[in-house]
XYZ file of C-alpha atoms in Angstrom:
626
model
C 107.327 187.227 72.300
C 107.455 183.700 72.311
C 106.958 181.587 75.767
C 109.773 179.975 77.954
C 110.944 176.607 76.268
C 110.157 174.231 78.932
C 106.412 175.679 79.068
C 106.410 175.003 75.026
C 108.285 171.586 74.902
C 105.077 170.485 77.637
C 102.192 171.618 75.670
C 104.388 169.637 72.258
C 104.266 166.528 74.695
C 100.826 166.977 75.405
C 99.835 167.501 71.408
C 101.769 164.965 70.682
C 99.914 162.501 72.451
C 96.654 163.816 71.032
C 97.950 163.222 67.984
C 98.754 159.633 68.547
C 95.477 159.491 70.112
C 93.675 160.231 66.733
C 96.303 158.489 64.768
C 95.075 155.612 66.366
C 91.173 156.600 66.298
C 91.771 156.157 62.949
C 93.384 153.060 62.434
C 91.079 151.749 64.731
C 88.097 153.572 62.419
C 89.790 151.568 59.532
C 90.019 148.116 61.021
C 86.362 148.545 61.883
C 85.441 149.222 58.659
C 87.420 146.721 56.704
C 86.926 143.423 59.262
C 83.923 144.206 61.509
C 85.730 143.795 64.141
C 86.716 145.431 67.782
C 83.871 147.291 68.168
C 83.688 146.917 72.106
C 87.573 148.345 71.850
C 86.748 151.128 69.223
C 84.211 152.029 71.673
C 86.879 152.228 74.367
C 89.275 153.650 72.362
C 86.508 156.600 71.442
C 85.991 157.443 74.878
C 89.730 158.287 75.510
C 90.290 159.797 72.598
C 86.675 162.236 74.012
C 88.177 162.526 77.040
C 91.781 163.838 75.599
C 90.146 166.155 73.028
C 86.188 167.003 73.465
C 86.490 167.644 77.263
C 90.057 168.931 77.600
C 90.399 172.586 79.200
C 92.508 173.884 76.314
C 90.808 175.220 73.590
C 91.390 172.486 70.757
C 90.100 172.194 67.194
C 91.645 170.913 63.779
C 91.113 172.165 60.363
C 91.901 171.141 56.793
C 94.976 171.550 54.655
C 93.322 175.398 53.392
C 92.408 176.058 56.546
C 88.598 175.673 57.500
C 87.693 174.238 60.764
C 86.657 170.859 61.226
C 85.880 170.440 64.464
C 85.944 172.329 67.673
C 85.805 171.379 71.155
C 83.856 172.763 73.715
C 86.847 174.839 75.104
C 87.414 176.744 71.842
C 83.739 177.382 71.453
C 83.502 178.868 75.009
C 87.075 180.577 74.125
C 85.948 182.365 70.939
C 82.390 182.755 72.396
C 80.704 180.667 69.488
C 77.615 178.531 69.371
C 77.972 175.189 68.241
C 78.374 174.919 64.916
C 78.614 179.025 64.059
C 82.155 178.099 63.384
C 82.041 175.076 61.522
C 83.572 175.785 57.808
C 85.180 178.954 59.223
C 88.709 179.970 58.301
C 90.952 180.550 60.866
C 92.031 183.916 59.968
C 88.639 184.566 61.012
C 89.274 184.813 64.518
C 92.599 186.298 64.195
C 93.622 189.882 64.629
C 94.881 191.229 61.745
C 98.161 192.390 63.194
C 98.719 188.563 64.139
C 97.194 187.053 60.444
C 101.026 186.832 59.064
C 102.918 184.874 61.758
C 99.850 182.822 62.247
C 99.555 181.941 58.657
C 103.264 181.037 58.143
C 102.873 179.120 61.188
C 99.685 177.181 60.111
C 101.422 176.684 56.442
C 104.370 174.907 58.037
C 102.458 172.878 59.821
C 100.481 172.082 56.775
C 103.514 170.587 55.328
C 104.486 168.281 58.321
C 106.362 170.862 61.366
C 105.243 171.185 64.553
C 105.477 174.857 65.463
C 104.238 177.320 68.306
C 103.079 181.183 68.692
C 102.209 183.699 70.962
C 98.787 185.113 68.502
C 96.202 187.412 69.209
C 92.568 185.983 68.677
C 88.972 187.660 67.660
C 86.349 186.149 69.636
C 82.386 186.664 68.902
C 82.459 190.145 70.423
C 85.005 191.470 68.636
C 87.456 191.574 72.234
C 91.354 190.706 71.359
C 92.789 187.580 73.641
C 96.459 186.826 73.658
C 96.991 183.235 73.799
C 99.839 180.513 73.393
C 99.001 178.553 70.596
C 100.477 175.415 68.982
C 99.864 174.474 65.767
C 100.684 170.055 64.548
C 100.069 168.368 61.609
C 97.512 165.455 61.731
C 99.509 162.588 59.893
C 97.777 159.476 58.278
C 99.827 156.843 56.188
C 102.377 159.262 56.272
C 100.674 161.706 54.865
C 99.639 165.293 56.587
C 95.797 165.089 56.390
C 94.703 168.105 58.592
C 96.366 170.269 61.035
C 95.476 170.444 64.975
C 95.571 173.895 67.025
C 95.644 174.283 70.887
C 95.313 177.425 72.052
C 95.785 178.598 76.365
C 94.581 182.147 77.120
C 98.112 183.921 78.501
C 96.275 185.467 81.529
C 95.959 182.031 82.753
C 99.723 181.125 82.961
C 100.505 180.972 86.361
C 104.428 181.543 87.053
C 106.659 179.422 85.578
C 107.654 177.209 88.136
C 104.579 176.535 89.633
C 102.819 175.921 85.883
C 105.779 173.893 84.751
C 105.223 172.037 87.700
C 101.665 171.782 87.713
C 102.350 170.745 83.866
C 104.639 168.058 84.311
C 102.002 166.742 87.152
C 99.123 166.409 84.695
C 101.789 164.733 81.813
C 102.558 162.006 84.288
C 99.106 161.247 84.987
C 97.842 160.991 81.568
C 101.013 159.059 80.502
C 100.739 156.659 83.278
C 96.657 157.029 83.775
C 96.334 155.629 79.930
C 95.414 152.698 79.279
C 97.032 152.214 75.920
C 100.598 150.543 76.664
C 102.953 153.601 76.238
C 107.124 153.585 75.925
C 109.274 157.081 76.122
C 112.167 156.365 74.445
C 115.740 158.215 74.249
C 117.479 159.223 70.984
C 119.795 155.443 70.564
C 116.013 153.883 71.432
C 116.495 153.045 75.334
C 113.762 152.828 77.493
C 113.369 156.320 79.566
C 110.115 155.276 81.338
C 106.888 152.882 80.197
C 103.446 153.263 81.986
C 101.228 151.065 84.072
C 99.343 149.527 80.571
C 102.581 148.534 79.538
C 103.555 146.848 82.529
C 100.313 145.419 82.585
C 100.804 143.697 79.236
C 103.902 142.129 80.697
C 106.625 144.604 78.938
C 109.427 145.750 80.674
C 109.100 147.720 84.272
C 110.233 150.960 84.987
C 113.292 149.385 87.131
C 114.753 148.470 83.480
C 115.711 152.269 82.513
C 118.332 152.781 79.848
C 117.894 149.520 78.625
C 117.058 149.148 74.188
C 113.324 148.561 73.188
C 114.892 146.264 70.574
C 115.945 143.903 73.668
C 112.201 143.079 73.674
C 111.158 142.680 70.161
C 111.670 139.587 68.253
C 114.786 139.216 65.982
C 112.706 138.794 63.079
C 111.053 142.366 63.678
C 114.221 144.199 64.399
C 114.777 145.761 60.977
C 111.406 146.662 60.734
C 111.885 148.557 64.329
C 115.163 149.975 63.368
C 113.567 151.616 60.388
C 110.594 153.234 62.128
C 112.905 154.280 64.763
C 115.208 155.843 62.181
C 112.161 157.836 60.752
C 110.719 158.968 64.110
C 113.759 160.139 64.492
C 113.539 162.292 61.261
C 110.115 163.735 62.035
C 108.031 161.259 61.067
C 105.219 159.315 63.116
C 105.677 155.899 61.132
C 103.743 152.787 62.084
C 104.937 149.370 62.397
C 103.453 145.943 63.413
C 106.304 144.080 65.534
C 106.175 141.099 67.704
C 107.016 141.962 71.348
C 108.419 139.507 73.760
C 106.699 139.834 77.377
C 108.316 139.314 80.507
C 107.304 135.253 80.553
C 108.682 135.138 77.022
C 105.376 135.010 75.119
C 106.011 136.905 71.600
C 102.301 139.119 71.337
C 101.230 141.187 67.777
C 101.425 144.796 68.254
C 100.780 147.553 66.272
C 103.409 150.733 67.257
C 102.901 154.175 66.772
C 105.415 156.438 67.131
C 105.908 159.915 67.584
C 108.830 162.226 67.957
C 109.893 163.894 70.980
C 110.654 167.686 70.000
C 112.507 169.900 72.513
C 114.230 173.382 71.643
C 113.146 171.774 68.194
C 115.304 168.897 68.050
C 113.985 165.483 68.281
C 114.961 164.228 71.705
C 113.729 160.671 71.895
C 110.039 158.947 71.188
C 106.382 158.146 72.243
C 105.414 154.792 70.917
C 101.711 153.369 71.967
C 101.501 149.889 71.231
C 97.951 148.252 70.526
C 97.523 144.523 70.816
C 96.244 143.430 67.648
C 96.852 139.521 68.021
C 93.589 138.888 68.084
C 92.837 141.025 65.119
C 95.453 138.957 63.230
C 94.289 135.623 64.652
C 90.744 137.045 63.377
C 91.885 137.880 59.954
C 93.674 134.597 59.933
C 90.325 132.929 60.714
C 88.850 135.064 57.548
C 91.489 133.772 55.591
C 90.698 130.415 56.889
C 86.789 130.639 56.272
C 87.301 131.977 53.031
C 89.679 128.828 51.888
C 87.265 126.507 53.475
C 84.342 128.131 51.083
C 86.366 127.598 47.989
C 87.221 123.605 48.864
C 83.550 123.132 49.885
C 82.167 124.876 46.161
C 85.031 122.784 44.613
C 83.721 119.529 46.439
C 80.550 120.151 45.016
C 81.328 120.393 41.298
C 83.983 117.323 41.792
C 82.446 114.708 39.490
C 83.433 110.605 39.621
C 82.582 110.589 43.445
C 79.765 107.858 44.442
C 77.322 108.955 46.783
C 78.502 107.349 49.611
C 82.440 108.734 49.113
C 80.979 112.088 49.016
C 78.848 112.137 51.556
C 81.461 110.517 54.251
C 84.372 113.745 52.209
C 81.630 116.400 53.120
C 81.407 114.944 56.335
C 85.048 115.085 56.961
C 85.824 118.025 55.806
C 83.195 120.078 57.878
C 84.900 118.839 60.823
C 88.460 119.615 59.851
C 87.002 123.130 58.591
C 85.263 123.667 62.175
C 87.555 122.062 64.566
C 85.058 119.349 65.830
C 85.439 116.183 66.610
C 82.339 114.128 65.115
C 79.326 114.460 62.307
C 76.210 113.016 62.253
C 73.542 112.987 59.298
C 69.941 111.742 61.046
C 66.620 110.789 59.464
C 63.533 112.578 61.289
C 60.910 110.186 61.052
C 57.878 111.498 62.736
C 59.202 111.196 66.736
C 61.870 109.314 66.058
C 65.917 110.687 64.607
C 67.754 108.111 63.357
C 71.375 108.106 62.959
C 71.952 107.608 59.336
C 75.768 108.286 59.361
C 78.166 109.140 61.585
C 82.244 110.126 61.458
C 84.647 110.955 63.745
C 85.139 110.169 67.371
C 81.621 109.060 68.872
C 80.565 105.880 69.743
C 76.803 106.108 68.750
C 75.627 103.612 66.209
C 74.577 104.203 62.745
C 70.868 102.869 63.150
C 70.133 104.531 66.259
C 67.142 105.954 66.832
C 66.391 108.526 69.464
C 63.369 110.251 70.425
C 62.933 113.580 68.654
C 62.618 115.431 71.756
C 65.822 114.508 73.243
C 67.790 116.027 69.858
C 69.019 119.263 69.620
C 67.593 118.723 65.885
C 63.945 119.977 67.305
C 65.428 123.276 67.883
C 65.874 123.918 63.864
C 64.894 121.030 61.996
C 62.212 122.071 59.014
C 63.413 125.877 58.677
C 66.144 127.856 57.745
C 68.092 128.059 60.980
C 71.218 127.135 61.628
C 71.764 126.411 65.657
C 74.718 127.435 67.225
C 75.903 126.542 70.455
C 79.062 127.682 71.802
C 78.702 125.847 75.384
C 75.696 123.366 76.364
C 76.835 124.340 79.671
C 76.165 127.451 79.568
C 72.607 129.226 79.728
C 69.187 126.879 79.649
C 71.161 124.355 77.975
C 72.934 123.324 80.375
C 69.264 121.474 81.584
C 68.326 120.807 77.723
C 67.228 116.795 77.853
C 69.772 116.582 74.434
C 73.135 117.822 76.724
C 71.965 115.436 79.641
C 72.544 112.550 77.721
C 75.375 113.409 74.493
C 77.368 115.491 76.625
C 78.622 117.544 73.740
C 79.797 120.777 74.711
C 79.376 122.811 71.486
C 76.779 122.241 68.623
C 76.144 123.615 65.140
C 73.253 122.123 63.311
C 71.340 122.298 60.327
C 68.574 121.311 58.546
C 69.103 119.331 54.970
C 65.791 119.542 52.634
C 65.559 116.831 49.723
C 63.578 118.386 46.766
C 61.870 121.068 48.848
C 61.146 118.900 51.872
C 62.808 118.715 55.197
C 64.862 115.208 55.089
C 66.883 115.325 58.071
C 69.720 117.419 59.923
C 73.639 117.177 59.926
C 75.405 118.032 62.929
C 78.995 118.775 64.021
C 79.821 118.490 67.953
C 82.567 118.599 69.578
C 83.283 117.750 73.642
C 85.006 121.081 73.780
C 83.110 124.490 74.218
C 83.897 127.487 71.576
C 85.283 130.938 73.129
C 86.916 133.880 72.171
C 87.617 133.874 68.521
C 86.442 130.572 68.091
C 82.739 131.176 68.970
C 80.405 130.490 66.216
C 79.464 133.546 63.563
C 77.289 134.139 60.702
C 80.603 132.963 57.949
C 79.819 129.724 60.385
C 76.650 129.686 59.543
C 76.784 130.286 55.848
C 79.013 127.573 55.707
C 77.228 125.331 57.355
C 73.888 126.427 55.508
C 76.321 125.292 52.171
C 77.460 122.151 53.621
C 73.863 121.447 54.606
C 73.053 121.918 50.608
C 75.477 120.260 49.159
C 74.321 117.255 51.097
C 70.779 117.464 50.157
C 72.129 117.788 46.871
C 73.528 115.037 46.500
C 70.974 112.973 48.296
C 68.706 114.094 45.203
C 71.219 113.300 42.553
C 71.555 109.687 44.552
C 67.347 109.487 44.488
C 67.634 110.615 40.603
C 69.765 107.651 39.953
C 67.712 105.354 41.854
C 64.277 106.384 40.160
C 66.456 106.650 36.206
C 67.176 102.578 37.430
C 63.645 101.530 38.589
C 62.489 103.723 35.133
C 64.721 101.136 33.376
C 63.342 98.303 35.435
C 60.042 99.079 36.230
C 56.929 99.863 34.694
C 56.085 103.966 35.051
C 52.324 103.531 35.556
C 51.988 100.482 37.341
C 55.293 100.088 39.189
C 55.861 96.213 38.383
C 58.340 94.675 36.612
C 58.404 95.488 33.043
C 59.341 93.428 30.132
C 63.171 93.677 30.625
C 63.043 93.164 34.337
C 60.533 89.941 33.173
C 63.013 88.415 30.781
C 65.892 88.793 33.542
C 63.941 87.273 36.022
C 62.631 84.633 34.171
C 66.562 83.642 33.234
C 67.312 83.471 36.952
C 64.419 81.424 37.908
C 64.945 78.671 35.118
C 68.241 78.517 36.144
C 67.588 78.131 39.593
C 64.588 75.262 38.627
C 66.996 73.430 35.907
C 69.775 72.887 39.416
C 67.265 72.073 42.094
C 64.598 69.883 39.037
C 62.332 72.166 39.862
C 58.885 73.584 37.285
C 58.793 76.911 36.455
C 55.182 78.287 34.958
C 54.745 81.400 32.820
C 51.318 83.258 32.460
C 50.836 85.041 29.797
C 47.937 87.281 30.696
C 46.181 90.158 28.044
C 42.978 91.845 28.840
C 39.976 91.526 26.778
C 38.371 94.776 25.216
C 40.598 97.139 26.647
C 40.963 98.964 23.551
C 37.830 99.617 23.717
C 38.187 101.286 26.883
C 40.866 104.027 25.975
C 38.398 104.811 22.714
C 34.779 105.231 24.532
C 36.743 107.000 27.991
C 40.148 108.069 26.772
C 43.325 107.198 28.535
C 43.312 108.180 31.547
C 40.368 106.084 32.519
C 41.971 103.127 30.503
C 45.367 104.175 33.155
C 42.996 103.451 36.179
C 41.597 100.205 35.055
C 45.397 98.860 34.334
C 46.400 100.425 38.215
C 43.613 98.811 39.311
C 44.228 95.213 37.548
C 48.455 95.358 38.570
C 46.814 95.457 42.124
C 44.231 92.562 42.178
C 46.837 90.804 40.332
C 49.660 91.501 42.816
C 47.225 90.485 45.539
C 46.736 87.023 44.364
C 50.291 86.068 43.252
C 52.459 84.509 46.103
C 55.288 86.501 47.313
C 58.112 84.353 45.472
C 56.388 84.376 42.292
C 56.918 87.561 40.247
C 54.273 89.681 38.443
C 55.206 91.776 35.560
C 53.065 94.509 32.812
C 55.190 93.302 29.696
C 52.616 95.643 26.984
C 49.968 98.124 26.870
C 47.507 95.292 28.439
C 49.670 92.676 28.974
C 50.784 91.185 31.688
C 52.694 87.763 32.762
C 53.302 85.831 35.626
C 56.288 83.904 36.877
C 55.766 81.073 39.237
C 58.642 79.250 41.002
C 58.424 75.706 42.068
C 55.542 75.089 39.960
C 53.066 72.126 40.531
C 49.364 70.873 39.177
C 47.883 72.450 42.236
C 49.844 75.732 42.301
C 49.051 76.273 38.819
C 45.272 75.659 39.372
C 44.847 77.673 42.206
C 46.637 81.059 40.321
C 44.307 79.836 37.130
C 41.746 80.219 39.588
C 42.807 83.441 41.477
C 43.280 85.655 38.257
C 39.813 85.029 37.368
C 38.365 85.733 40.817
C 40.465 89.160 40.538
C 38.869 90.065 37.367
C 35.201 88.951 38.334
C 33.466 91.977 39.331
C 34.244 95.108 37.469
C 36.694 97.657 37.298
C 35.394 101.577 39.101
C 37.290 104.276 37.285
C 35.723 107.710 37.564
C 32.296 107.020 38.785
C 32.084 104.202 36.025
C 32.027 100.317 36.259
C 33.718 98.164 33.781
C 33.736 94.801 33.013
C 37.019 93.188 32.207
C 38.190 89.976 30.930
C 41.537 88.084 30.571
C 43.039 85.835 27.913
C 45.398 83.609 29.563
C 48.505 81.018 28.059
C 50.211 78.828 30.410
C 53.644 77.364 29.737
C 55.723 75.172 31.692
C 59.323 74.445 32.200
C 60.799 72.346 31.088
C 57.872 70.170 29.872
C 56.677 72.936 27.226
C 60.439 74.411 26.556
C 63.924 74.351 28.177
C 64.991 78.073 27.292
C 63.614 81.430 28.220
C 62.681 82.413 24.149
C 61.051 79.098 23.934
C 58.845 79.583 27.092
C 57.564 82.768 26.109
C 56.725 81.890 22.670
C 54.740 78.927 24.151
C 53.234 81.185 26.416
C 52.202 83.820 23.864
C 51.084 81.179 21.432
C 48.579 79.688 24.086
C 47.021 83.041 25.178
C 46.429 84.084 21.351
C 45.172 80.703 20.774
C 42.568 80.685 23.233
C 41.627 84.317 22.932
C 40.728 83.333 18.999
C 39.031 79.844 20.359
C 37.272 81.686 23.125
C 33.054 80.915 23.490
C 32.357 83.339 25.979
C 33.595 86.218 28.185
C 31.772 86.086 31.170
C 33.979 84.163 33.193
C 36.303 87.201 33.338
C 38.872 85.171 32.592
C 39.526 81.591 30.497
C 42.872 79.779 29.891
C 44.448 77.331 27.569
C 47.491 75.059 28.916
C 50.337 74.573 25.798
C 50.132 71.129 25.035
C 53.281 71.570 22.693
């Protein structure tokens, strides 16, 4: 015999709501899963969802589509008389009597395929003792798909008279419609409001004073096809899901995701549940993803972008780091022992490029030389609120990192802003991978800038030596006779090769014959004057260009190159003597064009090195008389 309707339409209500309860567990499962995200309210949401099915006084459990259990609560193990897990796996025919298997198993097969349908049965427990009980059966509904099937089962000895247990019924309904604290609506069959709960007043819906008004009153116009069609298939059976903007009371339009589920009474479908879960900041989160991820794909594309000079791309990194973050300034600094100095800076800030500010009064001590990236939501929150660096930049949030330069720490780039970072918009490890990028991509290019630099001084310079080399020479020597032919100035060019060396690099190989020419570029640099220039034009050659050239000047360098060559060279715990061949020409007495001049030059060094008496002097020198 089946129970009284009203008794049977509560204990539907009450399913129902447990199955909206685990239709949300698990979305909520799935949004955990997919963004890492509303843990704290999965938490939350876990704990109801306990509280409606693990410690509920009904006997409860679910079990597949072919009918093995899945999970029990404590109720239907005390029920049945099991030990947990003795009936995990079970089928329920199990504990059924076998003059109850057939109208059990129709009823377990409809619900299977998407009805909601209730029994009187007769149950086995452990002992083998027969228990008449009122039993619904519900399907468990994902995606809109039936993906297990929920039982509740009430001993009938414990059904007080109907009155009082309708009663008593309807008492407990109200308080765990109004008592939750998911927003929920009951709806009628056109879609008024019949009643909403505390939650949903909370959230700033619509009161209870507003009865028999439409739901679709409150939902923005652009959503209202999307409601009319889950409220059309709720209406059908079905517990459909929708995501619809709903317009509070102060006319603020808030994300929520809607669940509904039918209302079945004397198995028609008399209206609707629909809990509503705010998921605005889920969607302002995934819009943040979206967001991060963009910003990624601009900053890789940044990198590979080629024409750019160094400082264009540096100032585009810099600018687009704080559109990306939301700040409002960037600095790149220079940590020179105790000292930062402000090497650039964009945005809104009014401290100097130049600057230089004690170490200890930077947030950069806090990270610079290792791999962390320091975040700082508020400075005026926590110990930094004291920290020397707030006290005097007053930013309110900070993210720094350190920027290495072929494998050494260089400096650190910084974004502030004078606005602290909460909610959503705290700092988070995609923050700090992107910041660790931006960090690279400037050190990057700092390297390619220092690559350039050294491929120039390469084509400038000499590699062993660093002076001048024989291009740099002739280029300088062009400038300076042009400067001495408009002011009628002299101009005079040493030509300078070392005596013997050969026969250094064949007794002690090359690398001693390196350190004797380091060695001579520095005695030689030491005794030229600092607007003269010094050059290594061969293997163990060398010239001299000196501006503003007179009898004295030229005597006293004549003079100082063979003092710098006097005593001997040290290379590798060895002493060796070296001499100098020097030719002197002068402009514009000797020649009036560059070629000229060093053909003089190198004619009057060869000349006296095949003339020369002696070598002792370190050094002797023939003035062109041509």
């Amino acid at each position: 015999m089946l129970p009284t309707i009203d008794a049977v339409a509560v204990g539907v209500i009450a399913l129902v709501l447990l199955v909206a309860a685990i239709a949300i567990e698990i979305e909520r499962r799935k949004l955990a899963a997919n963004l890492g995200i509303g843990r704290r309210k999965y938490v939350q949401l876990r704990a109801r969802f306990a509280a409606l099915y693990d410690r509920s006084p009904d006997a409860i459990a679910s079990y597949d589509l072919e009918g093995h259990l899945i999970h029990g609560n404590a109720a239907a193990l005390a029920f049945l008389g099991y030990a947990p897990g003795e009936m995990l796996g079970r089928h329920y025919a199990t504990h059924i009597a076998p003059e109850s298997i057939d109208e059990t198993s129709a009823a377990f097969e409809r619900a299977a395929s998407g009805s909601t349908e209730y029994l009187v049965t007769r149950f086995i427990d452990s002992q083998g003792a027969r228990l008449d009980v009122l039993a619904t059966v519900a399907p468990i509904v994902e995606d809109g798909m039936t993906i297990a099937v929920l039982a509740t089962a009430r001993d009938l000895r414990q059904i007080v008279p109907l009155e009082a247990r309708s009663a008593q019924i309807e008492q407990r309904f109200d308080a765990l419609f109004d008592g939750h604290a998911t927003p929920l609506i009951e709806l009628d069959a056109q879609g008024r409001y019949r009643r909403v709960n505390a939650a949903f007043e909370r959230f700033g819906g619509a009161s209870h004073a507003i009865a028999f008004r439409l739901f679709e009153e409150d939902v923005a116009p652009a959503d209202l096809t999307t409601l009319r069609t889950a409220f059309a298939r709720v209406m059908l059976g079905e517990h459909p899901q929708s995501e619809l903007n709903v317009v509070r009371n102060n006319g603020e339009s808030v994300s929520m995701r809607c669940s509904f589920s039918p209302i079945v009474v004397d198995r028609s479908i008399d209206g609707a549940y629909v809990a509503l879960e705010d998921i605005s900041e889920m969607r302002d989160l995934a819009h943040r993803e979206r967001m991060r991820s963009e910003r990624m794909r601009e900053l890789l594309a940044l990198a590979a972008a080629s024409g750019l000079e160094f400082d264009a791309q540096i100032e585009r990194v810099m600018r687009f780091g704080i559109e990306s973050l939301g700040s409002d300034a960037c600095f790149v600094t220079h940590v020179k022992g105790d000292a930062v100095v402000v090497e650039r800076c964009v945005g809104a800030t009014e401290i100097p490029v130049g600057m230089e500010i004690a170490f200890g009064r930077t947030f950069s001590r806090e990270a610079f030389g290792t791999d962390v990236v320091l975040a700082i939501d508020d400075t005026q929150g926590g110990n930094w609120r004291l920290d020397p660096a707030t006290d005097w930049q007053g930013w309110r949030s900070v993210l720094l990192a350190t920027i290495w330069v072929e494998g050494v720490p260089y400096g650190t780039v910084s974004f502030e802003s004078r606005r602290p970072r909460a909610g959503a918009m705290r700092f988070d490890e995609a923050d700090r991978d992107f910041m660790r990028l931006l960090a690279a991509l400037l050190g990057s290019a700092m390297e390619r800038d220092l690559q350039v630099k050294r491929m120039g001084e390469l084509a400038f310079y000499d590699p062993l030596t660093s002076l001048p080399n024989r291009s740099n020479f002739a280029e300088s020597l062009r400038r300076e006779i042009t400067r001495a032919t408009r002011s009628n100035a002299q101009v005079a060019l040493f030509y300078i090769d070392l005596d013997g060396f050969k026969g250094v690099n064949d007794a002690y190989g090359h690398g001693v014959g390196d350190e004797v020419l380091l060695e001579v570029a520095r005695r030689f640099d030491g005794v030229v004057r600092a607007s003269d220039t010094i050059a290594r034009i061969g293997g163990d050659e060398f010239a001299v260009i000196q501006s503003d050239a007179t009898d004295l000047s030229i005597e006293r360098l004549e003079r100082r190159i063979a003092e710098a060559l006097a005593s001997p060279v040290s290379a590798r715990n060895l002493s060796i003597p070296i001499g100098a061949s020097v030719g002197i020409a002068l402009f514009p007495n000797d020649a009036t064009d560059t070629a000229r001049l060093i053909e003089q030059a190198d004619a009057a060094m060869y000349a006296r090195k095949r003339s020369r008496s002696r070598r002792s002097d370190g050094a002797e020198h023939l003035r062109s008389t041509s």
